[in-house]
Coordinates of N, CA and C in Angstrom, one line a residue:
X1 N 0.8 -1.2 0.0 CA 0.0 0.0 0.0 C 0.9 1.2 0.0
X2 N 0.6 2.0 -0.9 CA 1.9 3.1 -0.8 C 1.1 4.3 0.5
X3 N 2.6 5.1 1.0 CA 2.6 5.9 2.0 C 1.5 6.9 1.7
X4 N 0.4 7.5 2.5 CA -0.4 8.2 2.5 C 0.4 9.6 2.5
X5 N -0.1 10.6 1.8 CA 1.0 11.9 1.6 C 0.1 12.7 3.1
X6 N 1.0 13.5 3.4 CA 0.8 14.0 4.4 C 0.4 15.1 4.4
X7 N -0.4 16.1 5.4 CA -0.8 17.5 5.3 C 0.6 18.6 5.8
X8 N 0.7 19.6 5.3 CA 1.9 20.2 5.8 C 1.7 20.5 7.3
X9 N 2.9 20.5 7.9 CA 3.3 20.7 9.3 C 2.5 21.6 10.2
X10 N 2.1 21.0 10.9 CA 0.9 21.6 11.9 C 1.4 21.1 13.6
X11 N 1.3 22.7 14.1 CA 1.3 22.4 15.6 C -0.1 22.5 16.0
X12 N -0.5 21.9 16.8 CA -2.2 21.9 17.6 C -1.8 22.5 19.1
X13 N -2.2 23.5 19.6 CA -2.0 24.2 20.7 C -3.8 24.8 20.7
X14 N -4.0 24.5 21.8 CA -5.4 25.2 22.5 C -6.9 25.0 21.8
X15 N -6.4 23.8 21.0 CA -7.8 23.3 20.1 C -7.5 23.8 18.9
X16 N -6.4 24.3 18.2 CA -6.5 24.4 16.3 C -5.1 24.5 16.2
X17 N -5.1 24.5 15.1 CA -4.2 23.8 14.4 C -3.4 25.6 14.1
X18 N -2.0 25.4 14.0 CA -1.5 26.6 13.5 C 0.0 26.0 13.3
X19 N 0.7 27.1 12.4 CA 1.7 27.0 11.4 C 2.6 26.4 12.6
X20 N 3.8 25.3 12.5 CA 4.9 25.4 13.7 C 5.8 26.2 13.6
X21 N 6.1 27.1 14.8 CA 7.0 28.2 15.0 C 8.4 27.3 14.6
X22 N 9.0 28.7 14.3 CA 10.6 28.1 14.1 C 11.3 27.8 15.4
X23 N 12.3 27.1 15.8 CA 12.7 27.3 16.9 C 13.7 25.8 16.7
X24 N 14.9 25.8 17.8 CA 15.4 24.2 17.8 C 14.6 23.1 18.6
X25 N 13.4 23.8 19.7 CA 12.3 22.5 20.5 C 11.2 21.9 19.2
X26 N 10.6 22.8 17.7 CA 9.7 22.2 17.2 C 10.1 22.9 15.9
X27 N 10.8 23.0 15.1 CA 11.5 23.6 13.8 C 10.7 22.5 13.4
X28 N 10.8 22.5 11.3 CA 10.8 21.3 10.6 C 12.1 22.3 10.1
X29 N 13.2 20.6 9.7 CA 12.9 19.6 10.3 C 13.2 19.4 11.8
X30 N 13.4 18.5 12.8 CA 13.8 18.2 14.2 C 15.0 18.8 14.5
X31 N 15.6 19.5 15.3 CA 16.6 19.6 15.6 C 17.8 18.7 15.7
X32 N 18.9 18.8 15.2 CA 19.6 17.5 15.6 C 20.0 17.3 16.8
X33 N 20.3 18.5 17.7 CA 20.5 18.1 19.2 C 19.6 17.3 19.6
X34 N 18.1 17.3 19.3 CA 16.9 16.3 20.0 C 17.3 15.1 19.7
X35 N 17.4 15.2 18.2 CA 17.2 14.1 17.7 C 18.4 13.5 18.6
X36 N 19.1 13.3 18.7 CA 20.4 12.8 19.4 C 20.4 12.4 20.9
X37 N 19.3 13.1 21.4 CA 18.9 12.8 22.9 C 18.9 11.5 22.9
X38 N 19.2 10.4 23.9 CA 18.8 9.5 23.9 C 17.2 8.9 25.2
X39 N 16.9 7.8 24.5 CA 15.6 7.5 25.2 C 15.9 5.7 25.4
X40 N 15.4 5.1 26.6 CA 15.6 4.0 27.0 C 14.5 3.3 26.8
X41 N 15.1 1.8 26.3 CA 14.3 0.9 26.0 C 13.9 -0.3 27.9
X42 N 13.4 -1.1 27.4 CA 13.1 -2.0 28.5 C 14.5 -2.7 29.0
X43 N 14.8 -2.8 28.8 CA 16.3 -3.5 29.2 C 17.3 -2.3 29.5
X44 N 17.1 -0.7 29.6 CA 17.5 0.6 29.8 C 18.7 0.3 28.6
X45 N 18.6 -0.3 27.3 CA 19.8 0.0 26.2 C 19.4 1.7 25.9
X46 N 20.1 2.4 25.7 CA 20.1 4.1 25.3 C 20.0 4.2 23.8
X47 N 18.8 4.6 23.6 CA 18.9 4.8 21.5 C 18.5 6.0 21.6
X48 N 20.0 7.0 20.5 CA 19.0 8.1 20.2 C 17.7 8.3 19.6
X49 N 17.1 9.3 19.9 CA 15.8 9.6 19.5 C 15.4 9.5 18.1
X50 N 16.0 10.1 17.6 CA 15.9 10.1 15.7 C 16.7 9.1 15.0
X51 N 16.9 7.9 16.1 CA 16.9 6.8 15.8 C 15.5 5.5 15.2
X52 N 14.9 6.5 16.0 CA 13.5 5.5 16.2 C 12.5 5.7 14.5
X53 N 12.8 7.2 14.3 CA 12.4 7.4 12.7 C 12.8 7.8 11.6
X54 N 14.6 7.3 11.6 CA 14.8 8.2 10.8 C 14.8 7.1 9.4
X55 N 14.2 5.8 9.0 CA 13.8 5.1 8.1 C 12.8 5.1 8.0
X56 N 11.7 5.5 8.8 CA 10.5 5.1 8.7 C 9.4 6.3 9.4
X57 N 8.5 6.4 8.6 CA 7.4 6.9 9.0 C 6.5 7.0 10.7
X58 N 6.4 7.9 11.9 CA 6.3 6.9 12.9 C 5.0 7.9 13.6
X59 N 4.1 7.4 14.4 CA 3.5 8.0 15.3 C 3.9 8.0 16.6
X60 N 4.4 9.1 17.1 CA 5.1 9.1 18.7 C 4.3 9.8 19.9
X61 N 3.8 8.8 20.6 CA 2.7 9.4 21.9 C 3.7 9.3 23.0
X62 N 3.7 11.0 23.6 CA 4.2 11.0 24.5 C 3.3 11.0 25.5
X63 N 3.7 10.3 27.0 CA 2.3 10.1 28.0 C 3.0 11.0 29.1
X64 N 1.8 11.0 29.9 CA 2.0 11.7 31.0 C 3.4 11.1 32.1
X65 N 2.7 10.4 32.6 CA 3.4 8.9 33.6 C 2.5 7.5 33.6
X66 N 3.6 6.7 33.8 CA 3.0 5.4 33.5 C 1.4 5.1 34.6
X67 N 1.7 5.9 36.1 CA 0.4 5.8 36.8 C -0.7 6.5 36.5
X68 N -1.0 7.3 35.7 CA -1.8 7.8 35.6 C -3.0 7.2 34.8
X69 N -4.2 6.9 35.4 CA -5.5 6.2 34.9 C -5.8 6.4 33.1
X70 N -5.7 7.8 32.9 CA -5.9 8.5 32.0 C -4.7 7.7 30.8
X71 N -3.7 7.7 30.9 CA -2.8 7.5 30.5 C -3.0 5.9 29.9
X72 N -3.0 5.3 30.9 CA -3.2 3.9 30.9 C -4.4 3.6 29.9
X73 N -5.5 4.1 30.4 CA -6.3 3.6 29.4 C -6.4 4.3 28.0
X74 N -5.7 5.2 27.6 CA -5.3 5.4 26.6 C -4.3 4.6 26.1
X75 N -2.8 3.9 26.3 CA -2.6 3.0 26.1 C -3.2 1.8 25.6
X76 N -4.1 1.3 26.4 CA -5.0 0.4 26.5 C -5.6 0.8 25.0
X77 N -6.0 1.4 24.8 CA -6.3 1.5 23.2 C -5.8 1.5 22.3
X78 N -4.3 1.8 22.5 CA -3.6 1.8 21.9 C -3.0 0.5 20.9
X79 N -3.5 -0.3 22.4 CA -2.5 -1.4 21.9 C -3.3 -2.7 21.1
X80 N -4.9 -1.9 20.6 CA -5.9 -2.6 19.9 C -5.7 -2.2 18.5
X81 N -4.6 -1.4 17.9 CA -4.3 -1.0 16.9 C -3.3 -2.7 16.1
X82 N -4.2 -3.5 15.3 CA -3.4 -4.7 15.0 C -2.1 -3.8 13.9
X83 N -0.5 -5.2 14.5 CA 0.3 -4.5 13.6 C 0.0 -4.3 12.1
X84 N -0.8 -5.4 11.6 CA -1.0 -5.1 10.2 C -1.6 -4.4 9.6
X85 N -2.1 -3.1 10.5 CA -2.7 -2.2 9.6 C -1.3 -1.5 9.8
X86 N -0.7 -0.9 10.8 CA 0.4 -0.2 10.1 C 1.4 -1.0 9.5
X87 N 1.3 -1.9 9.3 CA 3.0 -2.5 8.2 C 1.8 -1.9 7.0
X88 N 0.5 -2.3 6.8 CA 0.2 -1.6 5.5 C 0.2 -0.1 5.0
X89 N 0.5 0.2 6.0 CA 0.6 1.9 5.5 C 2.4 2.3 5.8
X90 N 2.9 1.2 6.1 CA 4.3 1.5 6.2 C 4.6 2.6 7.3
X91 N 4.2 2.3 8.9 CA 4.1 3.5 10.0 C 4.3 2.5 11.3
X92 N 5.1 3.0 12.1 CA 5.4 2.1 13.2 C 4.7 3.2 14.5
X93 N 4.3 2.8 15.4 CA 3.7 3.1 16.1 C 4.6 3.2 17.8
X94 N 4.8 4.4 18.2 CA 5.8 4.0 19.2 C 5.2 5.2 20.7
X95 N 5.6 4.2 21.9 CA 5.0 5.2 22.9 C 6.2 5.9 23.9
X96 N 6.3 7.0 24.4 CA 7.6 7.3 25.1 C 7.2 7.4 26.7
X97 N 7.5 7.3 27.4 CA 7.2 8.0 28.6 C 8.1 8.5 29.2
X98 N 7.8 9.3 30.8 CA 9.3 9.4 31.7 C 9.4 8.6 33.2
X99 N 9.2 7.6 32.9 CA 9.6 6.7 34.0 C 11.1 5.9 33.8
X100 N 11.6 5.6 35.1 CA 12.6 4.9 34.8 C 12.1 3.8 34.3
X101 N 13.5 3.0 33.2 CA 13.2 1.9 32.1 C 12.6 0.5 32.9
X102 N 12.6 0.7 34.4 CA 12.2 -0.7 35.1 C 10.8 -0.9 35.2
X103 N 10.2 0.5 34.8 CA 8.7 0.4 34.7 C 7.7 -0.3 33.3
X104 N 8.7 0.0 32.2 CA 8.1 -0.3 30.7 C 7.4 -1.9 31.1
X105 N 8.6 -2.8 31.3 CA 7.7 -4.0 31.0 C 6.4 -4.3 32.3
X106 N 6.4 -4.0 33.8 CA 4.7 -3.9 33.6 C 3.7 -3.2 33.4
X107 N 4.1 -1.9 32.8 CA 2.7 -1.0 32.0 C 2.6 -1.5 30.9
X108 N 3.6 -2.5 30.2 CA 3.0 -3.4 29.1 C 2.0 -4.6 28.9
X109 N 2.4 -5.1 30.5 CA 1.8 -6.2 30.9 C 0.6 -6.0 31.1
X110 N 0.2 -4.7 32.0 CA -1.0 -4.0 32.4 C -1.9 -3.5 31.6
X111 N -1.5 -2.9 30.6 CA -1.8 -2.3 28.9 C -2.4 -3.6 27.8
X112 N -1.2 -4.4 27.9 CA -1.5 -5.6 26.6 C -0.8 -4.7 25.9
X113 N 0.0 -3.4 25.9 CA 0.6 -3.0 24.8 C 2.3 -3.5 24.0
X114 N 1.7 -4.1 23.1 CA 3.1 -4.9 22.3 C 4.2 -4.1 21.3
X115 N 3.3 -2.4 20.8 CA 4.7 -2.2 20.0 C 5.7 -1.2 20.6
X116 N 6.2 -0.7 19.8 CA 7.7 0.2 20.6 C 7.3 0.8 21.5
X117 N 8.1 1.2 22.7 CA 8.2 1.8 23.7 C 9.3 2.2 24.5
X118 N 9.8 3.2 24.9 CA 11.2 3.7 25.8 C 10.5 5.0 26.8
X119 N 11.5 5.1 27.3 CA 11.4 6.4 28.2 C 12.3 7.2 28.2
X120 N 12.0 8.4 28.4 CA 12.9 9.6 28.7 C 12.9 10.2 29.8
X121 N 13.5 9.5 30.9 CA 13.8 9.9 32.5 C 14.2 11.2 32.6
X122 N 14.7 11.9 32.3 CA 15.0 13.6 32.7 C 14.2 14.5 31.9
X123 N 13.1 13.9 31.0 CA 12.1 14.8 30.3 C 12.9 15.7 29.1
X124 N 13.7 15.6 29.1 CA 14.9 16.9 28.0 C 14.4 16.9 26.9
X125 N 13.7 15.2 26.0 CA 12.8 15.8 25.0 C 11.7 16.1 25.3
X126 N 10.9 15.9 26.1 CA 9.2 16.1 26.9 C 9.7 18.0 26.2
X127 N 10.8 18.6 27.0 CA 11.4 20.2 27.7 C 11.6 20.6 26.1
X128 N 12.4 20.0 25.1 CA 13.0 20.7 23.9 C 11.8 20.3 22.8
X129 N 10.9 19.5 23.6 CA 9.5 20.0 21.9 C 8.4 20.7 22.5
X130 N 8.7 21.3 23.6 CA 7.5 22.0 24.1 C 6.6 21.7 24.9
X131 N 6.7 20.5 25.1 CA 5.6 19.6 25.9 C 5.5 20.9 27.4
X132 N 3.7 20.7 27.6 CA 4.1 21.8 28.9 C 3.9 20.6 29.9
X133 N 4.3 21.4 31.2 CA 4.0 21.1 32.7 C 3.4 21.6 33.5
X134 N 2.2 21.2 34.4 CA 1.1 22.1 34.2 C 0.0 21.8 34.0
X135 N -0.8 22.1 34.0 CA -2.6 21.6 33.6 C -3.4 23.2 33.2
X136 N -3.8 23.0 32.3 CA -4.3 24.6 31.6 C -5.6 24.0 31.7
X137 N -7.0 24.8 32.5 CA -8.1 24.6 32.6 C -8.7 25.4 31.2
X138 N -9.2 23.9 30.6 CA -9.8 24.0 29.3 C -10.8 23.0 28.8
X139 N -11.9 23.0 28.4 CA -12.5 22.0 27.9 C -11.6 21.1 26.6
X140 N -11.5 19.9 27.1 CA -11.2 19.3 26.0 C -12.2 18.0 25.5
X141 N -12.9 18.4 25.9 CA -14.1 17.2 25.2 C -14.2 15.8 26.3
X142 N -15.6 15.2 25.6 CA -15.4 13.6 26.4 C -14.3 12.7 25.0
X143 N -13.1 12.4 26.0 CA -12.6 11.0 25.1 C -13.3 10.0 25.1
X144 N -13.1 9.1 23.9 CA -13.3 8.1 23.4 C -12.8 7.0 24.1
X145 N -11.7 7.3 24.5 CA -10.7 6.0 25.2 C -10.6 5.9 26.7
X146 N -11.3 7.0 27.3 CA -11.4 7.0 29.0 C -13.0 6.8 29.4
X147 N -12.5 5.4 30.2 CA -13.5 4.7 30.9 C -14.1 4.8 32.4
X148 N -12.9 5.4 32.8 CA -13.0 5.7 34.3 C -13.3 7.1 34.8
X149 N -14.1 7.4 35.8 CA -14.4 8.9 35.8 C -13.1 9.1 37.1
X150 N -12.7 10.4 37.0 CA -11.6 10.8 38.0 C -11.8 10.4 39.5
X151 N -12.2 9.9 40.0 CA -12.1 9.7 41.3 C -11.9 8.1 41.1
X152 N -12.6 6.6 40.5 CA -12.2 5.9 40.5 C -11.1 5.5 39.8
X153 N -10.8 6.6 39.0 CA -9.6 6.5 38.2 C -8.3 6.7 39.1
X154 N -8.5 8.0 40.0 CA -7.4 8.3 40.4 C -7.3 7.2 41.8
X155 N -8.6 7.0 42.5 CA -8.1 5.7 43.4 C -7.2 4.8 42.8
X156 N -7.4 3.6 41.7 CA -6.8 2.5 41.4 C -5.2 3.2 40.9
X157 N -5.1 4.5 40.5 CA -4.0 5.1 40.2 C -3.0 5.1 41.5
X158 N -3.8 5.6 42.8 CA -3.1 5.8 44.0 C -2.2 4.1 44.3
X159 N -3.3 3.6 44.3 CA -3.7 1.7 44.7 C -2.1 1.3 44.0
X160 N -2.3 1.1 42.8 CA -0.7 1.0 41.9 C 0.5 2.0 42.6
X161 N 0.4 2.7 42.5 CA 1.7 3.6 43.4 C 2.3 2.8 44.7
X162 N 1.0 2.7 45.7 CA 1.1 2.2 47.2 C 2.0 0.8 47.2
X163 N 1.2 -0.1 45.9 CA 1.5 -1.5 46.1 C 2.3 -2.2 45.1
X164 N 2.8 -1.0 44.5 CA 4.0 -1.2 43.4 C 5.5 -1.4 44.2
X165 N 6.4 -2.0 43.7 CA 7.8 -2.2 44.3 C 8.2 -1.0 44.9
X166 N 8.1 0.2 44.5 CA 8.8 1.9 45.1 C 7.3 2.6 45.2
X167 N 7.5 2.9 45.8 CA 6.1 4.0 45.7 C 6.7 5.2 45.1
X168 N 6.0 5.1 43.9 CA 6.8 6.6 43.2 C 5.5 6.4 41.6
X169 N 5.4 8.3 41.2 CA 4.5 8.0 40.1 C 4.6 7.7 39.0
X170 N 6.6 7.4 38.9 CA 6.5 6.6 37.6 C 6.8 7.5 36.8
X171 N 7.2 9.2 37.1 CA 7.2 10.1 36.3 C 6.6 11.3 37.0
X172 N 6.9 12.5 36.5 CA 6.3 14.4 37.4 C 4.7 13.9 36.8
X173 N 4.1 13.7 37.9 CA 2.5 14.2 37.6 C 2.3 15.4 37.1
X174 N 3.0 16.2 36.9 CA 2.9 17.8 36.8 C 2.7 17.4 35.2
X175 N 3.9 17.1 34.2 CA 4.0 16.8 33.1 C 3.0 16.3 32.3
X176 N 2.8 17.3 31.1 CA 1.9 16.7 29.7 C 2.6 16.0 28.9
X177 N 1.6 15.0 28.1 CA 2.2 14.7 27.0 C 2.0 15.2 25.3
X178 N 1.9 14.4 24.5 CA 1.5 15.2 23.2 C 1.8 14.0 22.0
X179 N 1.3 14.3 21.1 CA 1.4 13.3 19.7 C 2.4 14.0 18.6
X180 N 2.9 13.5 18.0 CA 3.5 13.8 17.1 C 4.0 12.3 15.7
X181 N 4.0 13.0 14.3 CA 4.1 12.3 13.3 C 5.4 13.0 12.7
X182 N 6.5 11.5 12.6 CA 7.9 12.3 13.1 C 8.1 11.4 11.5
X183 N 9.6 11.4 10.9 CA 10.2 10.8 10.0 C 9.4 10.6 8.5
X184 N 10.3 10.0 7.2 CA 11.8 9.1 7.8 C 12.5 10.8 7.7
X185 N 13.7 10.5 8.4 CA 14.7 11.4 8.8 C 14.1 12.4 10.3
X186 N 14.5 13.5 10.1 CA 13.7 14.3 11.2 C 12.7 15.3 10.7
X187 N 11.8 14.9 10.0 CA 11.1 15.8 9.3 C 9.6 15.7 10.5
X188 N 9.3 16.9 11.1 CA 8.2 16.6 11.5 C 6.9 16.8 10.8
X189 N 6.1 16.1 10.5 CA 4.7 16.4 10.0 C 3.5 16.7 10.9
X190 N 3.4 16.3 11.6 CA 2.6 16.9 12.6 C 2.7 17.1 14.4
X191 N 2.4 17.9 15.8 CA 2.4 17.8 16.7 C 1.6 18.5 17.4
X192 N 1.4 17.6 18.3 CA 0.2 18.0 19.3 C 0.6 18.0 20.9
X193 N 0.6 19.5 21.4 CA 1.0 19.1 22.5 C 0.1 19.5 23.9
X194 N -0.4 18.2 24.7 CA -1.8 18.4 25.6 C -1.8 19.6 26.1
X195 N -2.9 20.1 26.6 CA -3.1 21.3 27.5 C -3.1 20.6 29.1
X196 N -4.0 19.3 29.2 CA -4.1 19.0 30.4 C -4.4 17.5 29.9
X197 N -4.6 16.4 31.3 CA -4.4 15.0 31.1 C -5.7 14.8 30.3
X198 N -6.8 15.5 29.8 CA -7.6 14.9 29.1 C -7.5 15.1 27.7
X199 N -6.7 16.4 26.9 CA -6.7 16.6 25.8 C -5.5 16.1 24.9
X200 N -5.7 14.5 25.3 CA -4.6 13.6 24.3 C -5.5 13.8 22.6
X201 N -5.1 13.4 21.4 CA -5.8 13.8 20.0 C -6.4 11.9 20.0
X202 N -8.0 12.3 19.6 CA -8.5 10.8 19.6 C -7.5 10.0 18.5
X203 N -7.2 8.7 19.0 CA -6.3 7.9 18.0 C -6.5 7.7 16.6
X204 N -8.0 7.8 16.2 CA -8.6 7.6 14.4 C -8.2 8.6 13.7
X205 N -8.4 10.1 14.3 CA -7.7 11.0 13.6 C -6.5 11.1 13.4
X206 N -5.4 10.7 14.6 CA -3.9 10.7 14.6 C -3.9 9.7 13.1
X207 N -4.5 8.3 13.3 CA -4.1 7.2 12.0 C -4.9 7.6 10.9
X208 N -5.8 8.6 10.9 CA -6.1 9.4 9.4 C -5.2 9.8 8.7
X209 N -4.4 10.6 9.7 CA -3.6 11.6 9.0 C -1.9 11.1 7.9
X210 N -2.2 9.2 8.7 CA -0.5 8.6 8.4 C -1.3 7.5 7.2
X211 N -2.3 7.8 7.2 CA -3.1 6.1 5.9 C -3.4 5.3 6.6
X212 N -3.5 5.3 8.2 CA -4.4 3.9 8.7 C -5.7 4.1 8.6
X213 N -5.8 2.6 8.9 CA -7.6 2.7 8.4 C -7.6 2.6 10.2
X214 N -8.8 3.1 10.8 CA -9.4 3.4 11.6 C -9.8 1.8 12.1
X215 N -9.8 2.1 14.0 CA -9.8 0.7 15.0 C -11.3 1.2 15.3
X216 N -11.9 0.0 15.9 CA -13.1 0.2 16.4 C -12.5 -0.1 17.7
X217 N -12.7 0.8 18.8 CA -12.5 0.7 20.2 C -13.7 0.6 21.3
X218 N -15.2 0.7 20.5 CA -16.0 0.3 21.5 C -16.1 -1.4 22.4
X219 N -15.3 -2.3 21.1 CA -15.8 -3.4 21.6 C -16.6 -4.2 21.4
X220 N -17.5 -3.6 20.4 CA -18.8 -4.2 20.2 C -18.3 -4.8 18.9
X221 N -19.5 -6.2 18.6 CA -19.3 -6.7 17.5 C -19.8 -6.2 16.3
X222 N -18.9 -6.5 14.9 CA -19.4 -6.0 14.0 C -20.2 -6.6 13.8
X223 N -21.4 -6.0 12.8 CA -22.9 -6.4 12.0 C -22.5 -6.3 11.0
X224 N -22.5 -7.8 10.4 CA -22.8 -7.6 8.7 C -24.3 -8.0 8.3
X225 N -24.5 -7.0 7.3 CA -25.8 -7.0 6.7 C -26.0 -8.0 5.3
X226 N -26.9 -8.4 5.6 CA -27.3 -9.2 4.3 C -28.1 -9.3 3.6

């Protein structure tokens, strides 16, 4: 299936879409200092960052911290995206956080989520693409992918912290995340950076934009008609 052509370079800040400032945190293309940053896999091996696309087309979600409810079940959706729709659109799908690397393999376990994943423990890329810190009171809509309303969410959030090996969040609760459609090379094509933990970009639009065909995440069975 050949690569879906892309819309020119768009930052999303505050609900619309506008031109990306020049700058070395969100220039097209990437800065090479970022790109060079390195990010940790599960096993803490160190790979620079514009390692991860600089062959290939990629969708990069950055999350908040691994405890956060919000986060989680956004993952959790995540990881209902089968690989073969992106090998058909030629797009690898990769998630970052800032937990130390001892965390990845059980928020995977916890998630079901199987494709790429590392962390960036000192946030330095979270800090050089703009990502804020912070929570900006804003409507950002009901998500699609959050099932838990904040109070039972943030209990079982606490509940994981308490009865996890360290009691630690896994990452600055303070910290946003954001989406971005990165490579091949450092060319950015799109980025999105949250205002607060609810305004992640719903995932059908993110895989509009790269040629995936769209996941059904309700659950429900399909109807075929006859």
């Amino acid at each position: 299936m050949a690569a879906a052509a892309l819309p020119p370079v768009t930052r999303q800040v505050s609900g619309r879409a506008a031109a990306v400032p020049s700058g070395p945190e969100c220039g097209q293309p990437l800065a090479a200092a970022v790109a060079e940053l390195p990010v940790l896999d599960a096993s803490g091996r160190r790979v620079p960052f514009g390692a991860l696309f600089r062959e290939r087309r990629a969708v990069v979600v950055f999350v908040r911290h691994f405890l956060c409810y919000i986060c989680k079940e956004y993952v959790e959706d995540l990881a209902k995206i089968p690989k073969s729709f992106l090998q058909e659109a030629n797009v690898t799908l990769i998630v970052i956080g800032q937990s130390s690397y001892h965390h990845i393999e059980p928020f995977c376990k916890l998630t079901g989520y199987s494709h790429e994943i590392y962390v960036d423990p000192e946030r330095e890329i979270y800090k050089r693409l703009g990502m804020k810190r912070g929570e900006e009171i804003a409507f950002s809509g009901k998500s699609p992918h959050i099932k838990s309303n904040i109070l039972s969410g943030s209990i079982r959030s606490l509940w994981r912290a308490m009865t996890g090996p360290l009691f630690d969040f896994q990452g600055d609760p303070a910290q946003q995340g954001g989406t971005l459609i990165l490579g091949p090379g450092n060319n950015i094509h799109f980025i999105h950076c949250d205002r607060n933990r609810l305004d992640h970009k719903p995932i059908n639009a993110v895989l509009q934009l790269v040629g995936v065909q769209p996941v059904d995440f309700t659950g429900r069975p399909s109807v075929t008609h006859v």
